[in-house]
Coordinates of C-alpha atoms and ligand atoms in Angstrom, one line a residue:
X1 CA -39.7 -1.6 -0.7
X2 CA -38.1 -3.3 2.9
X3 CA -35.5 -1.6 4.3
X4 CA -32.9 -2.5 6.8
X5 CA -31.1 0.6 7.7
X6 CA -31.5 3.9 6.9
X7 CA -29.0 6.9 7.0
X8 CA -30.6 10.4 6.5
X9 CA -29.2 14.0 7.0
X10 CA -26.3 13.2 5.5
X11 CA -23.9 15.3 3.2
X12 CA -23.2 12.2 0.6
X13 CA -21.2 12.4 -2.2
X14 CA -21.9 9.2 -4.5
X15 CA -19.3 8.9 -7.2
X16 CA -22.0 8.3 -9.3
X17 CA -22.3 10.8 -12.4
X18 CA -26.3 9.9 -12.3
X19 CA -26.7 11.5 -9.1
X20 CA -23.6 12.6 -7.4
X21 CA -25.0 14.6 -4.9
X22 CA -27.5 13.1 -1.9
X23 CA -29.0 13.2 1.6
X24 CA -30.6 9.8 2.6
X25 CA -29.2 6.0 1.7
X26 CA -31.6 2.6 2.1
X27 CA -29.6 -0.4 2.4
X28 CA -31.6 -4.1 2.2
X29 CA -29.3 -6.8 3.9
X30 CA -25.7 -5.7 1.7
X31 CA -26.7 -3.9 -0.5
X32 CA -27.4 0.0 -1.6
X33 CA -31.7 0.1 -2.4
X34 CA -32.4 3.9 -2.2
X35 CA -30.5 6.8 -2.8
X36 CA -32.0 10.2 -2.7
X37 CA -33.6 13.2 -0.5
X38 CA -34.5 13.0 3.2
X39 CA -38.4 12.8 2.7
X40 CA -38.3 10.2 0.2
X41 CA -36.3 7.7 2.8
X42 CA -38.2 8.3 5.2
X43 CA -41.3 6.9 3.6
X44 CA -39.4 3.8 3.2
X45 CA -39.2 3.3 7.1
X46 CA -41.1 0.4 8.6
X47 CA -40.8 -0.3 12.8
X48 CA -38.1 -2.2 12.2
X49 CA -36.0 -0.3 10.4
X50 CA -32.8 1.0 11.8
X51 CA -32.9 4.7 11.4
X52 CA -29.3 6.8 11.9
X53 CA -28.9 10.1 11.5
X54 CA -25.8 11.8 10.1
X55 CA -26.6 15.2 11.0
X56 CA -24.7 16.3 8.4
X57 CA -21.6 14.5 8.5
X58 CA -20.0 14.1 5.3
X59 CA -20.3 10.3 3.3
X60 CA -18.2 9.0 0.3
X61 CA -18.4 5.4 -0.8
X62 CA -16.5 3.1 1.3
X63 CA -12.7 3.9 1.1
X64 CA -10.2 1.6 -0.2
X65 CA -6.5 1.1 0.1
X66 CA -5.4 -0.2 -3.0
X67 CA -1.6 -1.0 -1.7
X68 CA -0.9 -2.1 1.7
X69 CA 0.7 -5.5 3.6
X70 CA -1.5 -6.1 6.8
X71 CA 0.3 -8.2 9.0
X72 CA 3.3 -5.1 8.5
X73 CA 0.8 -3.1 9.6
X74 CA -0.4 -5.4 12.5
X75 CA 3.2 -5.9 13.8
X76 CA 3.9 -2.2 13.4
X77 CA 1.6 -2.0 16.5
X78 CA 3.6 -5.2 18.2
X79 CA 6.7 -4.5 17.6
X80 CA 9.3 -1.6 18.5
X81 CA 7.9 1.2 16.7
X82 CA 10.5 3.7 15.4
X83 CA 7.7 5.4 13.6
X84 CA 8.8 9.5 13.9
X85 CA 11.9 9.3 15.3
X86 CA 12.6 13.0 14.1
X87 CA 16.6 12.2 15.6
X88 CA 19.5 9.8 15.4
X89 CA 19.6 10.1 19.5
X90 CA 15.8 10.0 19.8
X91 CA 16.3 6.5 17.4
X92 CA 18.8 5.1 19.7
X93 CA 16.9 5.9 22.5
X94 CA 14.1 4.0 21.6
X95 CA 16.2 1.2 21.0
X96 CA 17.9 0.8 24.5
X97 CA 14.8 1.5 26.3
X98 CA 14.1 -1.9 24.2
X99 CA 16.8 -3.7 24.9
X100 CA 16.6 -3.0 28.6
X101 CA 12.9 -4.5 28.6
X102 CA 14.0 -7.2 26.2
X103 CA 16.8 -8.5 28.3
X104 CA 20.6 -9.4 27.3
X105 CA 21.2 -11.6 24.0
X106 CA 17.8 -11.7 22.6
X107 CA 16.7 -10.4 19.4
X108 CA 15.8 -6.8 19.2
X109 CA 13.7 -5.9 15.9
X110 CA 11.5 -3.0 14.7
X111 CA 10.4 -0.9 11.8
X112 CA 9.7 2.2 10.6
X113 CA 12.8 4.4 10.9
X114 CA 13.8 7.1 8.3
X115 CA 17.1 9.2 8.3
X116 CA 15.3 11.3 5.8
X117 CA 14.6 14.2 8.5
X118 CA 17.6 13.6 11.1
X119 CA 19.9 16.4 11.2
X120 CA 22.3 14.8 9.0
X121 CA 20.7 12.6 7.1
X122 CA 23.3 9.8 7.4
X123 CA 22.0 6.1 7.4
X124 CA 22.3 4.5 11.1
X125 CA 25.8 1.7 11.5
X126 CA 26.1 -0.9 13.5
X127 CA 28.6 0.8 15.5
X128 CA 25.8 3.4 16.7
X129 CA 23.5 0.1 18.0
X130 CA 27.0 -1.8 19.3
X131 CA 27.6 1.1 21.6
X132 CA 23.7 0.8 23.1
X133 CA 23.1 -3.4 22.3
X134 CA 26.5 -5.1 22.7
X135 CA 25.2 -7.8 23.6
X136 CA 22.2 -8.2 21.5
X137 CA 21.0 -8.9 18.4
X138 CA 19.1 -5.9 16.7
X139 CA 17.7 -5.8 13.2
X140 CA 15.5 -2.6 12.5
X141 CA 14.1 -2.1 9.2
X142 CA 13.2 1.3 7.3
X143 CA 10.2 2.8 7.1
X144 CA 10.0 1.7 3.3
X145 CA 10.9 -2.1 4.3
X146 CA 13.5 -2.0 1.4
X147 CA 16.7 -1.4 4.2
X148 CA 17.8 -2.3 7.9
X149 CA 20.6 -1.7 10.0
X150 CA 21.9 -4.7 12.1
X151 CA 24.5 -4.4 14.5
X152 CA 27.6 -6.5 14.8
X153 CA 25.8 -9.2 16.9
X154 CA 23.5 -9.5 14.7
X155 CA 26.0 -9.6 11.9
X156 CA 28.0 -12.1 13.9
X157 CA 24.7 -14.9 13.9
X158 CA 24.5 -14.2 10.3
X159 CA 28.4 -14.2 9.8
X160 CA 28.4 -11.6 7.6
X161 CA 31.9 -10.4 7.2
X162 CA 34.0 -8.3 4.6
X163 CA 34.4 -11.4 2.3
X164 CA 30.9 -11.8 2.1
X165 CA 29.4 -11.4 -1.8
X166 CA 26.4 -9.5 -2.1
X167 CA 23.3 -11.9 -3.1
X168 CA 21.3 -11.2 -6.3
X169 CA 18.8 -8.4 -5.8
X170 CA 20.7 -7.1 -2.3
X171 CA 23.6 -5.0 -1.6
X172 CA 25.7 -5.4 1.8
X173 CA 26.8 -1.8 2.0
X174 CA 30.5 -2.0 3.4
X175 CA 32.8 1.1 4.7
X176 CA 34.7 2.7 2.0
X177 CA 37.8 2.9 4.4
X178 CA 38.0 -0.5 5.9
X179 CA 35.9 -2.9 3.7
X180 CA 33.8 -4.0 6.3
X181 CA 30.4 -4.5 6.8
X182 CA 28.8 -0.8 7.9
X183 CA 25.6 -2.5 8.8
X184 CA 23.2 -1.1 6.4
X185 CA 21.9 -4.3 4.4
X186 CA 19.6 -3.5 1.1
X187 CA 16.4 -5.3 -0.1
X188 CA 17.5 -9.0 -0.5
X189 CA 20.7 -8.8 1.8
X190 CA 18.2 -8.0 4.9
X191 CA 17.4 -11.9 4.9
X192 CA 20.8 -12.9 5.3
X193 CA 20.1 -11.4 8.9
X194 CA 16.4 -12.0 9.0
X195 CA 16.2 -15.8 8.4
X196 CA 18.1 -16.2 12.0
X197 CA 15.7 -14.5 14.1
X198 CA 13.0 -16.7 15.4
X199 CA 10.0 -17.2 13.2
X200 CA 6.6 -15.8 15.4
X201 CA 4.4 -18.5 16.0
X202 CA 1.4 -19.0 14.0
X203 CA -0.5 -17.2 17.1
X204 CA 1.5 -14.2 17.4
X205 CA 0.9 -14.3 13.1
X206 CA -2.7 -14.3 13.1
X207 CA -2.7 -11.4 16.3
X208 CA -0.8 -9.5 14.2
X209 CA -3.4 -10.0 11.0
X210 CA -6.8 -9.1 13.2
X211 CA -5.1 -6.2 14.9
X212 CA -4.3 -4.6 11.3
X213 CA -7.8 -5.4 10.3
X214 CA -9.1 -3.7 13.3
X215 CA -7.0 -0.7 12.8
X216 CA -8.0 -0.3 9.4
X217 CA -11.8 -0.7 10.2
X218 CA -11.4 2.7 12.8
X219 CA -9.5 4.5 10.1
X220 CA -12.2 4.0 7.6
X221 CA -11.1 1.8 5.4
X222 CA -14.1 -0.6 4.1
X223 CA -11.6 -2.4 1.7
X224 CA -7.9 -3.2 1.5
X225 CA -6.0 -4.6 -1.1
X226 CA -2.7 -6.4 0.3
X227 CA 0.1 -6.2 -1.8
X228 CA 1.7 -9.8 -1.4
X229 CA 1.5 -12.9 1.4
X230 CA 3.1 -16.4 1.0
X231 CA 1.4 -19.6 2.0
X232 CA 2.0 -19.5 5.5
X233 CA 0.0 -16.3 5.9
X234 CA -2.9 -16.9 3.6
X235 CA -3.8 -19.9 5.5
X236 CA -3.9 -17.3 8.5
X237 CA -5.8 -14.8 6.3
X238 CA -8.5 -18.1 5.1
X239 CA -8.7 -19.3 8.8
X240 CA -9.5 -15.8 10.4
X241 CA -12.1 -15.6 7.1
X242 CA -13.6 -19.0 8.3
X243 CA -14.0 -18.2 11.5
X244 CA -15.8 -15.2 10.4
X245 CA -13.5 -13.1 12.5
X246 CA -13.1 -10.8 9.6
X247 CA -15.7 -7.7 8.3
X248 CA -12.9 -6.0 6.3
X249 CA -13.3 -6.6 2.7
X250 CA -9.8 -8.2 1.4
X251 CA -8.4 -8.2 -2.0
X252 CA -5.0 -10.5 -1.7
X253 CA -2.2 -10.9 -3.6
X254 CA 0.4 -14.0 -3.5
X255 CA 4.1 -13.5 -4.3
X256 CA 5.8 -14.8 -7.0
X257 CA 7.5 -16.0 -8.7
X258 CA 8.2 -19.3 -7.0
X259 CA 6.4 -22.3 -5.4
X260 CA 3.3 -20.1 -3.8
X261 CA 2.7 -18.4 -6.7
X262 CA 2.9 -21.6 -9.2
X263 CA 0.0 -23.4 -7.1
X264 CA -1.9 -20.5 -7.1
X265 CA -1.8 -20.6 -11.0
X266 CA -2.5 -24.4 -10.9
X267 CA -5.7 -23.8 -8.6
X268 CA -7.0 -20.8 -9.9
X269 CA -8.3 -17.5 -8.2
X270 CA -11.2 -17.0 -5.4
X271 CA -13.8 -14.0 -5.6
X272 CA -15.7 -13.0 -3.8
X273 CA -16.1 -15.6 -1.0
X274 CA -17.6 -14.7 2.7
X275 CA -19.5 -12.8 1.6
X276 CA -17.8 -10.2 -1.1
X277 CA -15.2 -10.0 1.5
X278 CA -12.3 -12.0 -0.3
X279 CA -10.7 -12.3 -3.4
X280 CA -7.4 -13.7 -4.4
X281 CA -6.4 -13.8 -8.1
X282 CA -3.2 -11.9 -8.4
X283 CA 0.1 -12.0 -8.3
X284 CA 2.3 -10.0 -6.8
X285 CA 6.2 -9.3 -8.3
X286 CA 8.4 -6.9 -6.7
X287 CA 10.8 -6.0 -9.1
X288 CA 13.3 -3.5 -7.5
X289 CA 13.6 -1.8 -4.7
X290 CA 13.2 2.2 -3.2
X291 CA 14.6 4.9 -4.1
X292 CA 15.2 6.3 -0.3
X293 CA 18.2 3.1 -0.3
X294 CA 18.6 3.8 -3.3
X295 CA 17.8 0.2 -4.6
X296 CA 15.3 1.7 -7.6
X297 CA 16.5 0.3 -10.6
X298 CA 17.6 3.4 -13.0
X299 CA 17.9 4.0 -16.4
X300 CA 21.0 6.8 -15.7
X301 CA 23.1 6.5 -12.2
X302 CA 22.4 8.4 -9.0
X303 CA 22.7 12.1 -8.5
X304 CA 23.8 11.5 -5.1
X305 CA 25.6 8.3 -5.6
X306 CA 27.1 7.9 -9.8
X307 CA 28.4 4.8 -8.7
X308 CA 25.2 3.0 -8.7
X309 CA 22.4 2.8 -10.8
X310 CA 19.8 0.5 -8.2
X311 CA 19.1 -3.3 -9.3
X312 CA 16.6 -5.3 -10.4
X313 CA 15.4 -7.9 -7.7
X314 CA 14.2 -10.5 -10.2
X315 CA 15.4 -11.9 -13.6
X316 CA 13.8 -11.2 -16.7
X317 CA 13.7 -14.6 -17.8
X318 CA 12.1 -15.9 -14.4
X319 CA 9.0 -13.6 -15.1
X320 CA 8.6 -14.1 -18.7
X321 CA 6.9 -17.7 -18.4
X322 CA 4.8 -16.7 -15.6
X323 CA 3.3 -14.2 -17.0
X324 CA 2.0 -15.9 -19.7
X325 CA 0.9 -18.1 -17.6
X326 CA -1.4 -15.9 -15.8
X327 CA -3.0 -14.4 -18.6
X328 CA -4.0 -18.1 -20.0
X329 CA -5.4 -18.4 -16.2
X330 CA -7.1 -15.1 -15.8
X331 CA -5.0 -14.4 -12.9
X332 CA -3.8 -10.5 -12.7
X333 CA -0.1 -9.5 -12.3
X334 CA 1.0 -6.4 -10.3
X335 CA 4.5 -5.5 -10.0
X336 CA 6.4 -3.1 -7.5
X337 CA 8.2 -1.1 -10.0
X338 CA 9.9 2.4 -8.7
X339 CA 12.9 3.5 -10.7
X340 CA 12.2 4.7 -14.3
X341 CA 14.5 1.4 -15.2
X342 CA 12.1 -1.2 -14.0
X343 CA 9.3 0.2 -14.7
X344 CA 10.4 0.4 -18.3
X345 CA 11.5 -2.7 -18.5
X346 CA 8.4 -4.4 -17.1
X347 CA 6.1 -2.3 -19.7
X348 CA 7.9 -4.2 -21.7
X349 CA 7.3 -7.8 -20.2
X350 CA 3.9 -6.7 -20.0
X351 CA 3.7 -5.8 -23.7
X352 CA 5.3 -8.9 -24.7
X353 CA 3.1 -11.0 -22.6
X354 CA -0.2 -9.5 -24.4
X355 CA 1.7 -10.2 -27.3
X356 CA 2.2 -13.5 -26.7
X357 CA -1.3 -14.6 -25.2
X358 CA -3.8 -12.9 -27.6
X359 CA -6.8 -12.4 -25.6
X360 CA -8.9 -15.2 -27.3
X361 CA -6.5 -17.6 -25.6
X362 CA -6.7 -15.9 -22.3
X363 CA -9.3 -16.6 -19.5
X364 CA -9.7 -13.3 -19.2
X365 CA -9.3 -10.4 -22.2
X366 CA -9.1 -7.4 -20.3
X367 CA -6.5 -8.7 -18.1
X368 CA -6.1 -5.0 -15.9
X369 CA -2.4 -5.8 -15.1
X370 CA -0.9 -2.8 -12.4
X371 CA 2.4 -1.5 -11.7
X372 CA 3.0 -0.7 -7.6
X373 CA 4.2 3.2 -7.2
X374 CA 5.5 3.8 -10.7
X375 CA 7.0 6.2 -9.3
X376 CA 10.2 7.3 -11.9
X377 CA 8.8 7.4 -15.0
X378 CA 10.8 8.6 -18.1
X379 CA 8.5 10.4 -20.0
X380 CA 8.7 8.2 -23.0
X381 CA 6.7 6.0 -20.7
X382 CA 4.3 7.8 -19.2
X383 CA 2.0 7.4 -22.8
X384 CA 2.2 3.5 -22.4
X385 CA 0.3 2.7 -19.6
X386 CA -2.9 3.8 -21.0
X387 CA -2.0 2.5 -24.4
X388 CA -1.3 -0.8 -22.9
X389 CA -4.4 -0.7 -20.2
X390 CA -2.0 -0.9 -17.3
X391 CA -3.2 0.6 -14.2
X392 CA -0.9 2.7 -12.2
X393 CA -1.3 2.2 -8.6
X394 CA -0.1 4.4 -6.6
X395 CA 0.4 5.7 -2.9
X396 CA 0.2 10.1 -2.7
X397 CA 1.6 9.6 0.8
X398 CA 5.2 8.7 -1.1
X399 CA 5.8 11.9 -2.9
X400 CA 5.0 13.9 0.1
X401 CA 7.6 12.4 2.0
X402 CA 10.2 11.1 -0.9
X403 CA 10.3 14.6 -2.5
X404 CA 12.2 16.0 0.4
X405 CA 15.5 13.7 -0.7
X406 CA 13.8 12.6 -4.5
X407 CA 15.9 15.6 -5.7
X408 CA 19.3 14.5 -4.6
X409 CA 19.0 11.3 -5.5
X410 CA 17.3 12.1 -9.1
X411 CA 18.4 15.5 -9.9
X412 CA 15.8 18.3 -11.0
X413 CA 15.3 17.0 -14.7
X414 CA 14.1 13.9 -13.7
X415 CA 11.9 14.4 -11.6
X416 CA 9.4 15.6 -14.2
X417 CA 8.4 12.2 -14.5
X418 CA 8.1 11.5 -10.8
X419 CA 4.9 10.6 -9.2
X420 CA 3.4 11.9 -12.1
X421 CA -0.3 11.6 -11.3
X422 CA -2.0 14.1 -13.5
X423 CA 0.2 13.1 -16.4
X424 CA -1.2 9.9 -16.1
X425 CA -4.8 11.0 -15.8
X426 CA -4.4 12.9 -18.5
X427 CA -3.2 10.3 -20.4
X428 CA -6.1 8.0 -19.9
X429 CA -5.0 6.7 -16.8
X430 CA -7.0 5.7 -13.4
X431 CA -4.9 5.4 -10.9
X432 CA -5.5 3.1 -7.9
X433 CA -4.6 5.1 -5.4
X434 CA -3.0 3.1 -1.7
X435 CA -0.7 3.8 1.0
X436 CA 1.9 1.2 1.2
X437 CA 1.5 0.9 4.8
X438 CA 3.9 0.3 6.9
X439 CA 5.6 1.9 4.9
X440 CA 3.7 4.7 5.0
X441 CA 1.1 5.6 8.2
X442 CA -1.8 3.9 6.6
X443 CA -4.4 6.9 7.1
X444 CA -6.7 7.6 4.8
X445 CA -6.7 11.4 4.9
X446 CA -3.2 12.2 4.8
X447 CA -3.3 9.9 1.5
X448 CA -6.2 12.4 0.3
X449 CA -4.7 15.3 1.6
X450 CA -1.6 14.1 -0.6
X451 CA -3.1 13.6 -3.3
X452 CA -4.7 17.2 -3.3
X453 CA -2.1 19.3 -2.0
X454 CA 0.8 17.5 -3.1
X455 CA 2.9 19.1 -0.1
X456 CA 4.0 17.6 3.3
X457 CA 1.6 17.7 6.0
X458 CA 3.2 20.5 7.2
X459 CA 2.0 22.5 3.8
X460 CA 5.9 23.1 2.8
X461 CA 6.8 22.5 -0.7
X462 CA 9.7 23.4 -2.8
X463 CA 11.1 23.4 -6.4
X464 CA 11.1 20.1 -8.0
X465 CA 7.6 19.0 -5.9
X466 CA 5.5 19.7 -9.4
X467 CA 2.9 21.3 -7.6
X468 CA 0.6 20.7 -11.7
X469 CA 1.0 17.0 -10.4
X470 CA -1.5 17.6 -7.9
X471 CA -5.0 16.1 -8.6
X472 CA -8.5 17.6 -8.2
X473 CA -10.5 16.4 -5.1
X474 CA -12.7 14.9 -7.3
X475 CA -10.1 12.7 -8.8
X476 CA -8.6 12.1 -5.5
X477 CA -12.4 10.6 -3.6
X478 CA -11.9 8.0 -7.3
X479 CA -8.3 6.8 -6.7
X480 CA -9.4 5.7 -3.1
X481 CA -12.9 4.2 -4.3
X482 CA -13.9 3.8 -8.0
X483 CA -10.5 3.6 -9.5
X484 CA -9.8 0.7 -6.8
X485 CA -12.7 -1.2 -7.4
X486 CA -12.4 -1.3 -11.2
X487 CA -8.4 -2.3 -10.8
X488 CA -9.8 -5.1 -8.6
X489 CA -12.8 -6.1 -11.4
X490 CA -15.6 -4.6 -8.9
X491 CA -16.6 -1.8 -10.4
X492 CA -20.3 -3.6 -10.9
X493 CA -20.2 -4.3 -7.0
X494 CA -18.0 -1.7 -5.3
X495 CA -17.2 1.8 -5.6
X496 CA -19.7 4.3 -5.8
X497 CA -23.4 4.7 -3.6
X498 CA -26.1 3.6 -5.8
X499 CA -28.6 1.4 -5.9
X500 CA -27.4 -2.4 -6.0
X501 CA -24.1 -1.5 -5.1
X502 CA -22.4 -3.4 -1.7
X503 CA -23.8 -0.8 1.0
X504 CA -19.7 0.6 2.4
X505 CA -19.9 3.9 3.2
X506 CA -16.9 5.9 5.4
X507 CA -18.5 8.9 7.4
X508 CA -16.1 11.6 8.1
X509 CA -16.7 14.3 10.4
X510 CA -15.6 17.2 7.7
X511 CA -16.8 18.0 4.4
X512 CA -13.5 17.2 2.6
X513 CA -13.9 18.2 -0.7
X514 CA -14.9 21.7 0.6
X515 CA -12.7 22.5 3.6
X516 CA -9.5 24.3 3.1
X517 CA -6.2 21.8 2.8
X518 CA -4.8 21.6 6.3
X519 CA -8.3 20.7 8.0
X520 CA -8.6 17.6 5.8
X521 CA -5.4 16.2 7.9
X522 CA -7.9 17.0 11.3
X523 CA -11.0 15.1 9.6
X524 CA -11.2 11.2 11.6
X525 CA -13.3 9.3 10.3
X526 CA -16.9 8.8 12.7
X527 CA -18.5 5.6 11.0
X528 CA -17.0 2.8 8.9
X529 CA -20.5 1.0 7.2
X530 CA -19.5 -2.3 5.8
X531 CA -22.5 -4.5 3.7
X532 CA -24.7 -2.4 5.6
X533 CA -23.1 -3.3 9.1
X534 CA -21.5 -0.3 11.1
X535 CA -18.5 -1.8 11.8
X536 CA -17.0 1.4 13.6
X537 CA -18.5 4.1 15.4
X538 CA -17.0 7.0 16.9
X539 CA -19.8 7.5 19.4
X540 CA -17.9 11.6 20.6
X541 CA -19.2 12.9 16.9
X542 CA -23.1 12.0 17.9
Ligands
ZN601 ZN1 4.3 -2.2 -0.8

């Protein structure tokens, strides 16, 4: 047998039930040829064989982020930052050290604050950025992408005013006293603000893509599935692919519905092109918004708020067509659903599609439809994803940080049915398992460490968390490989380290499905492996 590389001394777990446990990989150009015991790899080994050993550094199959929007990712690292701003003052300072470099009247914009953990945990108004950018437009957006805060320049360009009607799918939230705009603008009200601010040029666009992908490489992902791009950006995404500027592997999705996501139906999907590295044949529906801006469409009202129940960011009747559509085209459907509302009610759209289209008349039977976060599930609910083969994607990252303010917002009975991950398991479930970054940090290990301790990363929990939730480490290495791959129809290619499989490996300097809780946070990952090419190296660790 030839053999191009060879990894021995290694700690491997395989997520394969044949032979889960191992010491030595072969891989043949792509691909997985050997997996087994030191002594036996070695025999394969001819002079030219590229020998590396792990000395006992730990190897699961090539991680995968199921859920996560790269060029957010990629302009996270371009853009102002606001990324654990533990304070409203330590926010606003960020923001006029900004403004200062940015110079008078241009636009200021940013992600990633969350008033979660301020002091009082009041959203930010525009009178808080007026008093530091007078003369500025600013726009930030929250961490979960689903709220900003503008100030009144910025509300001024976009002349948003008192008298201005909330669009479908969007709230303008306004000052109970005085009527007026306080700012905060939800989910489809931020592009009132957002279509003024200069589009980036197709340049700064395609930086933005290769500086995600290189980000994800070093953190050890070997796949990521990207939750949504228009038009504009997948001919970015195909150019970069052309140009073979890409070693990621890259499972896209295209929004819909509309005029992106109908000429995606009329051409049909791509798999698997440059090399296993892309595929594109889903679609990608986001049908309400968060729960932290409390946009989560919900079957009873807030806790915290009884005036408002969230919304629903698309109509019913828009989807209905389209998915029926898809499933005569074999092209999959995933919708962001959060609140136990939508989520409900696009069970439902599901169910009637596979009602409609029987699978003789599909392109493809087993169509593997997902729901993004599921997050608020009634329990009533919970049974029908497995009944009705929908995959539950989901993002552990979420719970750590939503269940500090889930409570108020949902009160304690409901969140039995929140981020409900072993319910679901038990049920029949997988579960893709993603981190929604930007939205999230993006890291692998804090997703696994989620997953398996199901408390925030500083190990506090509290009542209401459902520690039973929590999954097993075993089920956690699946959600971020195996359970990916088979939501993505690569379970025959992808997922686990045996022999024929794509040879991606991640190599982590810790053993983490031995080591106590906290250390998995302090495991980086050493060696991202992609079709047999080390992509990353960590060269401190050897
Ligand atoms: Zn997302």
């Amino acid at each position: 047998m030839d053999v191009d590389l060879i990894l021995i001394n290694g700690n491997i777990y395989t997520v394969d039930e044949k032979r889960p446990r191992a010491e030595a990989i072969g891989v043949k150009k792509d691909r997985v040829v050997f997996v087994g015991a030191n002594a036996d790899a070695k025999k394969l080994a001819r002079e030219e064989t590229r020998v590396v050993d792990l000395g006992g550094k730990t190897v699961v199959p090539g991680l995968t982020d199921s859920h996560c929007h790269i060029f957010g990712i990629g302009e996270r690292e371009i853009t102002l930052n606001l990324e654990g701003t533990n304070t409203r003052e330590d926010f606003l300072t960020k923001v006029k050290e900004r403004v200062v470099q940015t110079g008078h009247g241009k636009w200021i914009t940013g992600r990633g604050w969350i008033e979660t953990f301020w002091k009082s945990p009041r959203f930010p108004t525009r009178h808080d950025l007026d008093e530091i950018a007078p003369g500025s437009p600013v726009l930030l957006t929250r961490a979960d992408g689903h709220a900003a805060i503008a100030n009144s320049a910025a509300l001024g360009i976009a002349k948003i005013d008192k008298n201005t009607p909330n669009p479908f799918g969007g709230e303008i939230l306004k000052d109970k006293a005085t009527g007026e705009p306080n700012g905060m603008l939800l989910d489809n009200a931020q592009d009132l603000v957002a279509k003024h601010i200069p589009k980036p040029t197709e340049a700064e666009r395609q930086q933005a893509f290769l500086l995600g992908i290189q980000r994800e490489i070093g953190l050890g992902w070997c796949e990521i599935q990207n939750a949504g791009s228009y038009a504009g950006d997948i001919k970015i995404i195909r150019r970069c692919f052309d140009e073979a500027k890409v070693k990621l592997r890259f499972i896209n999705a295209v929004f819909g519905p509309g005029e992106d996501a109908e000429r995606f139906l009329r051409e049909g999907p791509t798999t698997n092109a440059y090399d296993h590295r892309f595929t594109q044949r889903t679609i990608k529906v986001i049908f309400d918004g968060a729960l932290g801006s409390r946009g989560a469409a919900l079957l009873k009202p807030y806790n915290d708020a009884p005036e408002t129940s969230g919304f629903l960011t698309e109509r019913e009747s828009d989807l209905k067509p389209m998915f029926e559509e898809a499933l005569r085209r074999g092209i999959q459907v995933e919708t962001h659903a959060i609140g136990d509302r939508a989520n409900r009610l696009i069970l439902n759209l599901y169910e009637q599609a596979f009602n409609a289209v029987l699978p003789e008349q599909r392109k493809i039977r087993e169509p593997r439809w997902r729901i993004e976060h599921a997050q608020i599930l009634d329990p009533a609910d919970v049974l029908r994803f497995a009944k009705l083969a929908v995959i539950p994607s989901m993002q552990p990252s979420h719970a750590i940080s939503d269940l500090f303010f889930a409570p108020s917002r949902l009160g304690m009975e409901r969140l039995a049915g929140a981020y409900a991950w072993q319910s679901l398991i038990k049920s029949g479930c997988i579960i893709a398992g993603g981190s929604d970054a930007p939205v999230e940090r993006g890291e692998p290990m804090i997703e696994f460490y989620a997953a398996v301790a199901r408390k925030s990363v500083k190990g506090f929990s509290a009542e209401g968390w459902h520690s039973e939730q929590a999954v097993s480490r075993e089920q956690a290495l699946k959600m971020f490989t195996l359970w990916p791959a088979y939501a993505a129809f690569e379970e025959n290619d992808k997922g686990s380290i045996e022999p024929g499989k794509l040879a991606d490996f991640t190599v982590l300097s810790n053993d983490i499905m031995k080591i106590p809780e906290p250390e998995i946070l302090k495991t980086p990952c050493v060696m991202t492996i992609i079709g047999g090419e080390i992509e990353f190296e960590d060269r401190g660790f050897y």
